[in-house]
Amino acid sequence: MSSPAVQRAAAFCEQFGLRCPVIMAPMAGSSPVALASAVASGGGMGACGVLAMSPEQIAGWAAGFRAAGGGPLQMNTWVPDPPPARDADHEQRVRDFLGRFGPAVPSAAGDAQPQNFDLQMEAMIEAEPAAISSIMGVFPEQWVRRLQRRGIRWLAVATTVREAQAAEAAGADAIVAQGMEAGGHRGAFRAERAESELVGLFALVPAIAEAVKVPVIATGGIGDPKTAAAALVLGASAVQVGTALLRCPEAKLNEHWAEALAQRPWPEDTAATRAFSGRLGRSLRTAYVQAAEAPDAPRPAPYPVQRGLTKPMQSAATSVDTVMAWAGQAARLAQDRPAKEVVEDIWSGAREILEPGCKL
Amino acid sequence: MSSPAVQRAAAFCEQFGLRCPVIMAPMAGSSPVALASAVASGGGMGACGVLAMSPEQIAGWAAGFRAAGGGPLQMNTWVPDPPPARDADHEQRVRDFLGRFGPAVPSAAGDAQPQNFDLQMEAMIEAEPAAISSIMGVFPEQWVRRLQRRGIRWLAVATTVREAQAAEAAGADAIVAQGMEAGGHRGAFRAERAESELVGLFALVPAIAEAVKVPVIATGGIGDPKTAAAALVLGASAVQVGTALLRCPEAKLNEHWAEALAQRPWPEDTAATRAFSGRLGRSLRTAYVQAAEAPDAPRPAPYPVQRGLTKPMQSAATSVDTVMAWAGQAARLAQDRPAKEVVEDIWSGAREILEPGCKL
């Protein structure tokens, strides 16, 4: 007799054309074609975080992915926030603070502009991935209709139950329930609520599964068979994995970041911080992150100003201490193994846990 | 073939004399004899949070529990923090703020003193529970030896892997892994780190299970078969349940608090706050909690000063909005059902999930 959790995952796989209910997280800046391709070849869904990419770069990435064999793919960008309020005096204090960790920060660094959202959406739709995902809000209605007309699924990241309900009402095909454990940016619809509405995956997945009818994809803290099995038991139909893939050879990670992950950090060695981009995200608790937490450190500027201001420090980094070293609370699960094997083993191991003694 | 998770839970039950690997959380102020007794009669472990109780009250509670039938029992108090630094000007601002929500706060309210830890430990040991649990640190060595000589198990609450390792090194018999989802006070060993080291249960349980050799009891976000099964899959040997028992008729909860739980709050309707006691704890996001989060609200005073200052407001409460309404992120799982049934169903349901089709 098959377990209900395994049946639910199998139905999701059939719906999305997967062999494994394992989805790569769309990590902007850390989604090389080779990694997405390896995940897809393992039966999961590859991913590309296009946040920092121009329309031409998006098209080029997609062409490379198809040339490498293609397969199920998710692409992702952020729903834009309103333009930030600028404060020259405050930015000066942030620049002075950052100058203690890297080169002097030119005042123009804060003028960084995000890519054009509409042009990115056009480029992603042209690339025809299986799914396009939202984070930091829901897609405007006209884009939801465009996705539907092209048969592209909309995966909506939610960090609370009410965000999940809003996304379902707007037409999302599945909810990505992002626990507070997740590495990288937290997808709170309202930036200012990101810290006060931190919800653990353990509470979030069953609550969202109860509140919506569409499938739930769990993310944050997942990277091995045990964590995948637990997420399916809690009500998820699939899991999304980010940090656990970063040591795979296909990830081609910054060497300082990869070495720090190889030290197998405990959950408390990560921190939710705005210090890199102005938007809350979870990274290793590096020297810079710790300094930025101190009461006398200047508050980070809003996104994308802070992102621009921290670029010089990151570009000059000679150790992990000033790298934007995103990592989730289960970072210790990242292994130096081919991504294809990681994906396959997560699912075969999870099945064995949920149906002990059953033949796979 | 039995699942490894079920085997691990069965071994724990044998070791602690339980029929169900379900432990009542020791909720100070919300551990009436009737609730602990009902949990024990269901095959789990009852609990008493003695934090606010005198030695005589502890002895009286234990006598009542034995008279009601007795059974497996955990008692708990806090490992003391250093005495708080007082600041009369700041306390005046807090008193003014609290005066907006309740009666005027006398200046002497901040002089509240905790019960004497050593006398509480004596009284708990005399009561001979199956286990005594620590929170906010590890027990001093002389008390560990006293517990060992009396054959009383030491359960140590840990909120990070390093806290769990410290507790095991000091002689703890089991670790209670407290996820950030948990209702009530968070057991961070160092009060000032409570916010920056919030770890989700999903990441905490497997990491602690990897780091220590003693059994791990998962708590925070657990209250039904699915959540219990997921915790066992993640590596726990047992689960501890708090908020999910608060609507049981035996809990005799404050009516405003019980009504608010009956609204089945979503995870984001709770907040981690120092506003009630000065120590971080998770409660419903009431009007007072929201007001205390505002940037212009005065920072809460340290424990136990803040606890004393908020007493007049709480005593005068006519709605949930000023009650210390502790609740975890899975508060919606609390049901108005006898605690014995809740405990029995959590375990029988979890077994059915982990061994589908197996006869119980």
XYZ file of C-alpha atoms in Angstrom:
720
model
C 0.000 0.000 0.000
C 1.433 3.320 -1.063
C 1.692 6.175 1.435
C -0.557 9.192 0.760
C 2.527 11.426 0.791
C 4.230 9.355 -1.914
C 1.034 9.275 -3.971
C 0.775 13.071 -3.739
C 4.384 13.464 -4.887
C 3.827 11.028 -7.754
C 0.805 13.026 -8.934
C 2.895 16.213 -8.860
C 5.644 14.541 -10.886
C 3.138 13.474 -13.517
C 1.644 16.970 -13.682
C 5.029 18.651 -14.111
C 6.800 16.010 -16.209
C 9.323 15.030 -13.526
C 10.746 11.715 -12.361
C 11.687 13.157 -8.939
C 9.633 15.733 -6.975
C 12.821 17.742 -6.452
C 13.087 21.296 -7.788
C 16.250 23.353 -7.933
C 15.886 26.747 -6.251
C 16.242 29.649 -8.699
C 19.342 31.205 -7.148
C 20.153 34.459 -8.918
C 23.872 34.443 -9.686
C 24.226 30.764 -8.791
C 22.197 29.034 -11.480
C 24.752 28.032 -14.113
C 23.379 26.033 -17.035
C 25.457 23.037 -15.937
C 23.754 22.841 -12.541
C 20.203 23.274 -13.878
C 20.937 20.726 -16.565
C 22.293 18.183 -14.073
C 19.188 18.545 -11.879
C 16.927 18.038 -14.913
C 18.921 14.994 -16.012
C 18.375 13.541 -12.526
C 14.635 13.743 -13.080
C 14.043 16.971 -11.145
C 13.376 20.524 -12.331
C 16.286 22.817 -13.144
C 16.152 26.527 -12.388
C 17.464 29.912 -13.389
C 17.233 32.991 -11.169
C 17.234 35.788 -13.757
C 17.065 38.725 -11.316
C 20.342 40.301 -12.415
C 20.134 39.200 -16.068
C 19.265 41.295 -19.118
C 16.748 39.972 -21.666
C 19.685 39.000 -23.927
C 21.378 37.100 -21.099
C 18.110 35.278 -20.338
C 17.779 34.209 -23.974
C 21.401 33.105 -24.060
C 21.062 31.091 -20.857
C 17.950 29.328 -22.199
C 19.667 28.501 -25.477
C 22.578 27.016 -23.544
C 20.199 24.939 -21.401
C 18.456 23.544 -24.497
C 21.816 22.807 -26.125
C 22.851 20.907 -22.994
C 19.814 18.636 -23.279
C 17.016 20.776 -21.863
C 14.297 19.350 -19.672
C 11.931 20.685 -17.018
C 12.905 24.229 -16.033
C 11.795 26.998 -13.676
C 12.791 30.633 -14.241
C 12.345 33.317 -11.596
C 12.467 37.029 -11.031
C 11.275 39.418 -8.312
C 8.004 41.296 -8.382
C 9.281 44.888 -8.069
C 8.970 46.908 -4.868
C 8.152 50.618 -5.130
C 11.298 52.706 -5.794
C 13.303 53.195 -2.592
C 13.383 56.453 -0.622
C 16.956 57.773 -0.800
C 18.746 59.458 2.100
C 22.174 60.811 1.200
C 23.319 61.301 4.807
C 22.356 57.779 5.779
C 23.969 56.313 2.662
C 27.154 58.182 3.595
C 27.165 56.421 6.984
C 26.638 53.059 5.279
C 29.477 53.833 2.830
C 31.800 54.744 5.694
C 30.889 51.499 7.469
C 31.451 49.437 4.323
C 34.807 51.148 3.816
C 36.009 49.309 6.935
C 35.527 45.980 5.119
C 36.520 46.811 1.547
C 37.531 49.643 -0.769
C 36.035 53.117 -0.486
C 32.454 53.110 -1.833
C 31.729 55.773 -4.482
C 28.522 57.709 -3.834
C 27.148 56.650 -7.231
C 27.235 52.991 -6.103
C 23.848 53.513 -4.454
C 22.276 54.438 -7.796
C 22.138 50.773 -8.829
C 18.968 50.025 -10.803
C 17.230 46.657 -11.036
C 16.641 45.121 -14.454
C 13.352 45.997 -16.167
C 10.737 43.561 -14.882
C 8.491 43.603 -17.955
C 11.385 42.949 -20.326
C 12.565 40.090 -18.112
C 9.071 38.590 -18.137
C 8.962 38.813 -21.957
C 12.341 37.122 -22.219
C 11.405 34.342 -19.795
C 8.142 33.637 -21.614
C 10.018 33.496 -24.923
C 12.333 30.909 -23.346
C 9.288 28.691 -22.680
C 10.293 27.094 -19.378
C 7.869 24.665 -17.716
C 7.311 27.226 -14.957
C 7.990 30.839 -14.075
C 8.024 31.703 -10.402
C 7.270 34.865 -8.486
C 8.813 36.092 -5.259
C 8.247 39.285 -3.225
C 4.619 39.493 -4.357
C 2.216 38.178 -7.006
C 2.475 38.697 -10.733
C 0.278 41.464 -12.187
C -2.834 40.105 -13.877
C -1.738 40.713 -17.465
C 1.336 38.535 -16.926
C -0.706 35.779 -15.321
C -2.875 35.708 -18.465
C 0.214 35.634 -20.694
C 1.629 32.673 -18.770
C -1.673 30.823 -18.961
C -1.958 31.392 -22.720
C 1.514 29.950 -23.247
C 0.898 26.966 -20.966
C 3.656 28.041 -18.566
C 2.947 27.195 -14.928
C 3.130 29.917 -12.288
C 4.878 28.874 -9.062
C 4.337 31.519 -6.355
C 6.687 31.836 -3.387
C 4.838 32.534 -0.123
C 6.248 33.063 3.364
C 2.904 33.215 5.187
C -0.488 31.575 4.790
C -2.117 34.847 3.734
C 0.484 35.342 0.995
C -0.279 31.820 -0.240
C -3.999 32.558 -0.277
C -3.426 35.781 -2.216
C -1.289 33.945 -4.766
C -3.845 31.183 -5.241
C -6.588 33.783 -5.699
C -4.452 35.489 -8.355
C -4.130 32.220 -10.286
C -0.931 30.533 -9.073
C -0.597 26.879 -10.137
C 1.431 25.898 -7.055
C 2.709 27.557 -3.884
C 6.377 27.438 -2.915
C 6.162 27.536 0.899
C 9.414 29.207 1.950
C 10.339 28.495 5.570
C 12.473 30.913 7.572
C 15.260 28.302 7.308
C 15.806 29.035 3.610
C 19.051 30.467 2.310
C 19.059 33.582 0.160
C 16.375 36.206 -0.036
C 13.147 35.812 1.888
C 10.102 36.377 -0.286
C 7.934 38.461 2.046
C 5.417 40.389 -0.057
C 5.925 43.434 2.159
C 9.622 44.022 2.738
C 9.099 45.722 6.096
C 7.368 42.641 7.524
C 10.103 40.165 6.651
C 11.576 39.948 10.163
C 8.323 40.017 12.125
C 6.658 37.317 10.018
C 9.361 34.659 10.051
C 7.542 31.315 9.922
C 9.264 27.952 10.332
C 8.756 25.409 7.532
C 7.400 22.925 10.060
C 4.400 25.176 10.765
C 4.154 26.771 7.329
C 3.740 23.701 5.089
C 0.770 22.094 6.869
C -0.943 25.457 7.321
C -0.610 26.383 3.647
C -1.604 22.873 2.571
C -4.766 23.341 4.629
C -5.465 26.839 3.272
C -5.067 26.318 -0.497
C -6.120 23.689 -3.057
C -3.085 23.902 -5.363
C 0.047 21.786 -4.702
C 2.575 23.007 -2.133
C 6.325 22.875 -2.757
C 8.330 23.050 0.476
C 11.616 24.946 0.619
C 14.041 25.923 3.360
C 16.022 23.361 5.363
C 15.650 20.556 2.790
C 18.625 18.725 1.325
C 18.557 15.021 2.066
C 16.095 12.103 2.132
C 14.988 12.676 5.739
C 14.133 16.327 5.242
C 12.383 15.614 1.934
C 10.323 12.820 3.517
C 9.339 15.052 6.446
C 8.218 17.823 4.080
C 6.048 15.378 2.126
C 4.521 14.087 5.382
C 3.698 17.678 6.362
C 1.636 18.090 3.197
C 4.071 19.110 0.464
C 3.829 17.581 -3.023
C 7.461 18.375 -3.860
C 10.560 19.963 -2.389
C 12.771 22.804 -3.605
C 16.474 22.587 -2.821
C 19.000 25.414 -2.958
C 21.936 25.480 -0.557
C 22.266 21.688 -0.658
C 23.238 21.935 -4.346
C 25.893 24.632 -3.933
C 28.830 22.283 -3.388
C 27.978 20.168 -6.431
C 30.808 20.498 -8.972
C 28.332 21.912 -11.518
C 27.588 24.898 -9.239
C 31.013 26.474 -9.851
C 30.706 28.459 -6.633
C 32.986 31.258 -5.450
C 35.840 29.387 -3.757
C 35.562 31.178 -0.384
C 31.835 30.470 -0.184
C 32.303 26.811 -1.181
C 35.042 26.333 1.428
C 32.846 27.824 4.139
C 30.015 25.421 3.210
C 32.479 22.531 3.336
C 32.942 23.320 7.044
C 29.348 22.060 7.476
C 27.904 25.070 9.310
C 25.294 24.479 12.036
C 21.934 26.243 11.689
C 22.993 28.987 14.115
C 26.002 29.798 11.926
C 23.604 31.469 9.488
C 21.759 34.746 10.003
C 18.822 36.567 8.451
C 20.263 39.914 7.430
C 19.568 42.946 5.267
C 23.242 43.840 5.226
C 23.926 42.674 1.657
C 20.987 43.909 -0.383
C 18.565 45.817 1.833
C 16.087 42.927 1.497
C 16.153 40.249 4.201
C 18.094 37.131 3.262
C 19.843 34.274 5.046
C 23.598 33.968 4.726
C 26.526 32.584 6.634
C 27.173 34.667 9.760
C 30.386 36.152 8.380
C 32.483 38.859 10.013
C 30.683 41.540 7.994
C 27.226 40.155 8.854
C 28.108 40.100 12.547
C 29.455 43.631 12.431
C 26.299 44.802 10.665
C 24.198 43.297 13.502
C 25.928 45.454 16.131
C 23.723 48.149 17.685
C 26.026 50.957 16.522
C 26.189 49.773 12.895
C 24.134 51.829 10.428
C 20.862 50.289 9.331
C 21.197 48.906 5.759
C 19.807 51.129 3.005
C 16.712 49.849 1.121
C 16.950 47.484 -1.867
C 18.505 47.972 -4.406
C 20.552 50.830 -2.916
C 22.287 48.607 -0.354
C 22.971 46.021 -3.064
C 24.831 48.666 -5.041
C 26.686 49.978 -2.006
C 28.010 46.533 -1.032
C 29.236 45.607 -4.530
C 32.729 47.098 -4.166
C 33.301 45.212 -0.894
C 32.133 41.940 -2.408
C 34.122 42.346 -5.611
C 37.306 42.883 -3.585
C 36.686 40.005 -1.157
C 39.684 37.822 -0.379
C 37.898 35.615 2.145
C 34.321 34.522 2.870
C 34.034 37.304 5.415
C 32.837 39.897 2.944
C 31.217 37.612 0.344
C 27.407 37.533 0.030
C 27.568 33.891 1.122
C 23.905 32.868 1.103
C 23.205 29.687 3.061
C 20.130 28.086 4.617
C 19.919 26.573 8.081
C 20.566 23.095 6.636
C 23.737 24.207 4.845
C 25.675 21.335 6.376
C 23.769 18.961 4.057
C 25.542 20.373 0.967
C 27.813 17.710 -0.506
C 30.587 17.709 -3.071
C 28.772 15.255 -5.364
C 27.216 15.454 -8.838
C 23.830 17.186 -8.676
C 22.185 14.361 -10.623
C 23.068 11.918 -7.834
C 21.946 14.332 -5.105
C 18.511 14.700 -6.711
C 18.056 10.990 -7.343
C 19.143 10.034 -3.833
C 16.869 12.560 -2.130
C 13.837 10.973 -3.756
C 14.803 7.313 -3.536
C 15.782 7.811 0.110
C 12.587 9.676 0.927
C 10.500 6.881 -0.605
C 12.324 4.270 1.425
C 11.577 6.273 4.609
C 7.898 6.678 3.757
C 7.346 3.141 2.537
C 9.860 1.059 4.481
C 10.480 -2.266 2.842
C 8.641 -1.345 -0.344
C 10.515 -2.065 -3.553
C 11.355 1.172 -5.367
C 9.100 -4.229 8.704
C 9.033 -1.434 11.255
C 10.233 2.030 10.296
C 13.461 3.189 11.984
C 11.620 6.269 13.253
C 8.928 4.150 14.931
C 11.582 1.844 16.410
C 13.431 4.862 17.835
C 10.221 6.174 19.408
C 9.417 2.747 20.852
C 12.866 2.569 22.462
C 12.315 6.002 24.006
C 8.937 4.941 25.371
C 10.484 1.895 26.981
C 13.281 3.971 28.512
C 10.879 6.542 29.989
C 7.966 4.263 30.882
C 5.554 5.708 28.311
C 3.000 4.174 25.960
C 3.101 7.227 23.637
C 6.224 9.268 22.804
C 4.246 12.439 23.541
C 5.352 14.792 26.307
C 3.358 17.685 27.669
C 5.278 20.964 27.612
C 5.927 22.363 31.103
C 3.940 25.579 30.725
C 4.396 27.740 33.807
C 0.960 28.957 34.864
C -0.816 26.568 32.483
C 0.009 23.155 33.928
C -2.980 22.274 36.102
C -2.884 18.834 37.696
C -5.890 17.796 35.619
C -4.082 18.423 32.320
C -0.843 16.685 33.343
C -2.844 13.785 34.714
C -4.881 13.436 31.509
C -1.713 13.371 29.399
C -0.185 10.700 31.647
C -3.378 8.628 31.512
C -3.144 8.762 27.706
C 0.271 7.119 27.906
C 2.355 10.274 27.523
C 4.320 12.313 30.060
C 2.572 15.003 32.084
C 4.331 18.229 33.031
C 4.462 21.022 35.534
C 6.204 24.343 34.890
C 7.097 25.453 38.409
C 8.745 28.786 37.488
C 6.334 30.920 39.496
C 5.693 28.362 42.259
C 7.048 28.341 45.816
C 8.484 25.103 47.260
C 5.211 24.582 49.149
C 3.189 25.019 45.960
C 5.434 22.533 44.165
C 4.916 19.947 46.918
C 1.166 20.556 46.871
C 0.965 20.214 43.092
C 2.901 16.919 43.192
C 0.661 15.539 45.955
C -2.376 16.424 43.866
C -0.899 14.715 40.802
C -0.226 11.517 42.765
C -3.722 11.628 44.248
C -5.136 11.934 40.724
C -3.382 8.724 39.671
C 0.187 9.881 39.068
C 2.277 8.559 36.202
C 5.232 9.794 34.158
C 5.928 13.441 34.934
C 8.329 16.212 33.934
C 8.904 19.262 36.130
C 10.697 22.366 34.900
C 12.206 25.612 36.020
C 14.553 28.199 34.515
C 18.294 28.280 35.064
C 18.685 31.818 36.481
C 20.154 34.675 34.479
C 22.431 37.174 36.250
C 20.395 39.858 38.074
C 19.121 42.498 35.651
C 20.612 45.980 35.316
C 17.951 48.471 36.409
C 17.321 51.834 34.742
C 14.695 53.942 36.497
C 14.245 56.397 33.606
C 13.738 53.621 31.103
C 11.338 51.780 33.415
C 9.348 55.001 33.709
C 8.955 55.072 29.916
C 7.841 51.430 29.917
C 5.354 52.168 32.733
C 3.937 55.111 30.794
C 3.583 52.932 27.710
C 1.871 50.155 29.679
C -0.473 52.702 31.229
C -1.998 53.111 27.759
C -3.166 49.470 27.847
C -4.083 49.002 31.511
C -4.027 50.657 34.924
C -1.183 52.918 36.040
C 1.898 50.813 36.888
C 3.401 51.463 40.335
C 7.176 51.949 40.291
C 7.607 49.030 42.711
C 6.104 46.656 40.123
C 9.547 46.368 38.522
C 11.018 44.987 41.750
C 9.512 41.553 41.062
C 11.848 38.780 42.177
C 11.972 35.276 40.732
C 11.497 32.314 43.052
C 14.658 30.884 44.615
C 16.121 28.407 42.122
C 17.852 26.146 44.668
C 14.734 25.809 46.803
C 12.687 25.004 43.700
C 15.208 22.324 42.706
C 15.000 20.784 46.199
C 11.230 20.746 46.062
C 11.140 19.210 42.581
C 13.594 16.478 43.563
C 11.506 15.703 46.636
C 8.499 15.316 44.339
C 10.385 12.562 42.459
C 9.151 13.155 38.917
C 10.473 10.932 36.124
C 12.329 13.920 34.726
C 13.329 17.480 35.583
C 14.032 19.776 32.672
C 16.232 22.814 32.271
C 15.697 25.845 30.091
C 17.751 29.047 29.608
C 21.002 27.182 30.335
C 22.349 23.971 31.886
C 21.951 22.865 35.473
C 24.952 23.497 37.753
C 27.017 20.376 38.354
C 25.905 19.754 41.945
C 22.273 19.560 40.827
C 23.128 17.192 37.982
C 24.742 14.871 40.515
C 21.713 15.128 42.807
C 19.372 14.200 39.938
C 21.552 11.267 38.948
C 21.670 9.941 42.521
C 17.871 10.045 42.715
C 17.408 8.391 39.322
C 15.624 11.464 37.924
C 16.273 12.089 34.226
C 17.510 15.487 33.084
C 15.831 16.788 29.916
C 17.695 19.851 28.611
C 16.012 22.389 26.339
C 18.305 23.602 23.544
C 17.604 26.143 20.801
C 20.881 25.658 18.900
C 23.206 22.759 18.182
C 25.942 24.212 20.397
C 23.524 24.493 23.326
C 22.606 20.831 22.809
C 26.258 19.839 22.773
C 26.907 21.791 25.977
C 23.941 20.114 27.681
C 25.038 16.632 26.627
C 28.563 17.346 27.880
C 27.092 18.430 31.229
C 25.219 15.137 31.560
C 21.756 15.671 30.060
C 19.810 12.442 29.441
C 17.887 13.864 26.479
C 17.745 17.094 24.507
C 14.490 18.966 23.959
C 15.109 20.638 20.577
C 12.985 23.793 20.707
C 12.232 25.191 17.268
C 11.529 28.889 16.744
C 7.894 27.880 16.131
C 7.327 27.083 19.810
C 4.857 29.000 21.940
C 5.955 30.548 25.212
C 9.453 31.412 26.254
C 12.399 30.593 24.020
C 15.143 28.809 25.911
C 18.213 30.564 24.517
C 21.087 30.118 26.980
C 22.126 33.726 26.383
C 19.102 36.004 26.510
C 20.640 38.601 24.198
C 21.050 36.045 21.396
C 17.451 34.844 21.367
C 16.398 36.832 18.291
C 19.563 36.389 16.252
C 19.719 32.623 16.777
C 16.161 31.658 15.848
C 16.370 28.173 14.321
C 13.462 26.403 12.668
C 12.559 22.943 13.993
C 12.999 21.506 10.508
C 16.719 22.346 10.555
C 17.261 21.996 14.308
C 16.111 18.412 14.919
C 18.292 16.663 12.306
C 21.302 18.811 13.208
C 21.023 18.075 16.936
C 20.331 14.397 16.248
C 23.586 14.346 14.294
C 25.541 16.231 16.959
C 24.573 14.332 20.140
C 24.182 10.684 21.170
C 21.278 11.110 23.642
C 17.645 11.045 22.434
C 16.134 14.197 20.924
C 12.632 15.402 21.814
C 11.226 17.797 19.211
C 9.086 20.746 20.251
C 7.588 23.749 18.478
C 4.932 23.422 15.787
C 3.819 19.909 16.807
C 0.222 19.058 17.629
C -1.201 16.400 15.329
C -0.213 13.084 13.733
C 1.407 14.661 10.654
C 3.662 16.978 12.611
C 4.592 14.234 15.072
C 5.439 11.836 12.233
C 7.553 14.476 10.495
C 9.499 15.178 13.702
C 10.232 11.465 14.148
C 11.396 11.225 10.518
C 13.756 14.164 11.132
C 15.458 12.230 13.918
C 13.421 12.862 17.067
C 12.630 10.040 19.484
C 9.618 11.814 20.959
C 7.623 15.029 20.642
C 6.703 17.694 23.194
C 3.352 19.404 22.790
C 2.266 22.654 24.401
C -0.116 24.998 22.601
C -2.022 22.084 21.057
C -3.183 21.068 24.560
C -4.388 24.507 25.647
C -7.974 24.107 24.421
C -8.404 20.738 26.132
C -11.071 21.082 28.838
C -8.508 20.057 31.479
C -6.355 23.105 30.686
C -8.830 25.539 32.278
C -7.381 28.384 30.224
C -8.148 32.088 30.613
C -11.333 32.554 28.575
C -9.973 35.332 26.331
C -6.902 33.293 25.452
C -8.959 30.137 24.789
C -11.366 32.048 22.538
C -8.476 33.495 20.548
C -7.039 29.985 20.024
C -10.452 28.783 18.898
C -10.155 31.235 15.978
C -7.420 28.895 14.686
C -4.668 31.509 14.208
C -2.288 31.122 11.258
C 1.458 30.966 11.988
C 1.908 34.646 11.131
C -0.682 35.598 13.748
C 1.936 34.858 16.411
C 5.026 36.902 17.196
C 8.279 36.440 19.085
C 8.272 39.262 21.605
C 9.968 40.437 24.796
C 7.011 42.665 25.598
C 5.538 40.461 28.350
C 8.505 39.318 30.413
C 11.723 40.780 29.028
C 12.699 37.302 27.798
C 11.802 36.391 24.212
C 8.643 34.312 23.884
C 6.062 33.554 21.207
C 2.498 34.747 21.763
C -0.513 35.718 19.745
C 0.097 39.006 17.928
C -2.322 40.945 20.133
C -2.913 44.692 20.080
C -0.367 45.176 22.869
C 2.253 43.002 21.138
C 1.806 44.936 17.904
C 2.072 48.253 19.688
C 5.234 47.089 21.460
C 6.780 46.248 18.048
C 6.398 49.839 16.826
C 9.691 51.729 16.379
C 8.677 54.421 18.891
C 7.642 51.962 21.644
C 10.116 51.658 24.534
C 12.308 48.573 24.507
C 11.048 46.070 27.126
C 12.964 46.038 30.426
C 15.012 42.904 31.222
C 13.510 39.831 32.883
C 12.049 39.747 35.521
C 11.555 43.528 35.663
C 9.321 43.606 32.575
C 7.343 40.657 33.937
C 6.567 42.675 37.041
C 5.754 45.832 35.104
C 3.219 44.063 32.844
C 1.366 42.312 35.694
C -1.137 45.140 36.388
C -2.086 45.305 32.685
C -2.583 41.549 32.493
C -4.542 41.317 35.725
C -6.959 43.954 34.476
C -7.363 42.463 30.987
C -10.912 42.339 29.644
C -9.958 40.945 26.227
C -7.117 38.896 24.750
C -5.441 42.101 23.649
C -3.510 42.565 26.871
C -3.286 38.931 28.032
C 0.078 37.127 27.883
C -1.481 34.779 25.350
C 1.384 32.423 24.533
C 0.873 30.452 21.335
C 3.135 28.573 18.938
C 3.043 28.797 15.159
C 0.845 25.675 14.990
C -1.730 27.115 17.404
C -4.522 26.317 14.975
C -4.047 22.612 15.814
C -5.358 23.115 19.375
C -8.671 21.300 19.749
C -11.428 21.349 22.317
C -11.057 17.628 23.117
C -9.930 15.617 26.137
C -6.127 15.645 26.415
C -6.023 11.858 26.740
C -7.565 11.504 23.270
C -5.271 14.138 21.786
C -2.180 12.294 23.024
C -3.397 8.869 21.918
C -4.432 10.095 18.470
C -1.136 11.901 17.823
C 0.760 8.663 18.271
C -1.620 6.245 16.577
C -1.939 8.637 13.639
C 1.821 9.153 13.396
C 2.374 5.376 13.326
C -0.157 4.969 10.554
C 1.672 7.635 8.518
C 5.080 6.046 9.076
C 3.977 2.461 8.565
C 1.043 2.709 6.172
C -1.038 -0.415 6.220
C 0.685 -1.851 9.282
C -1.630 -3.097 11.984
C -1.265 -0.961 15.112
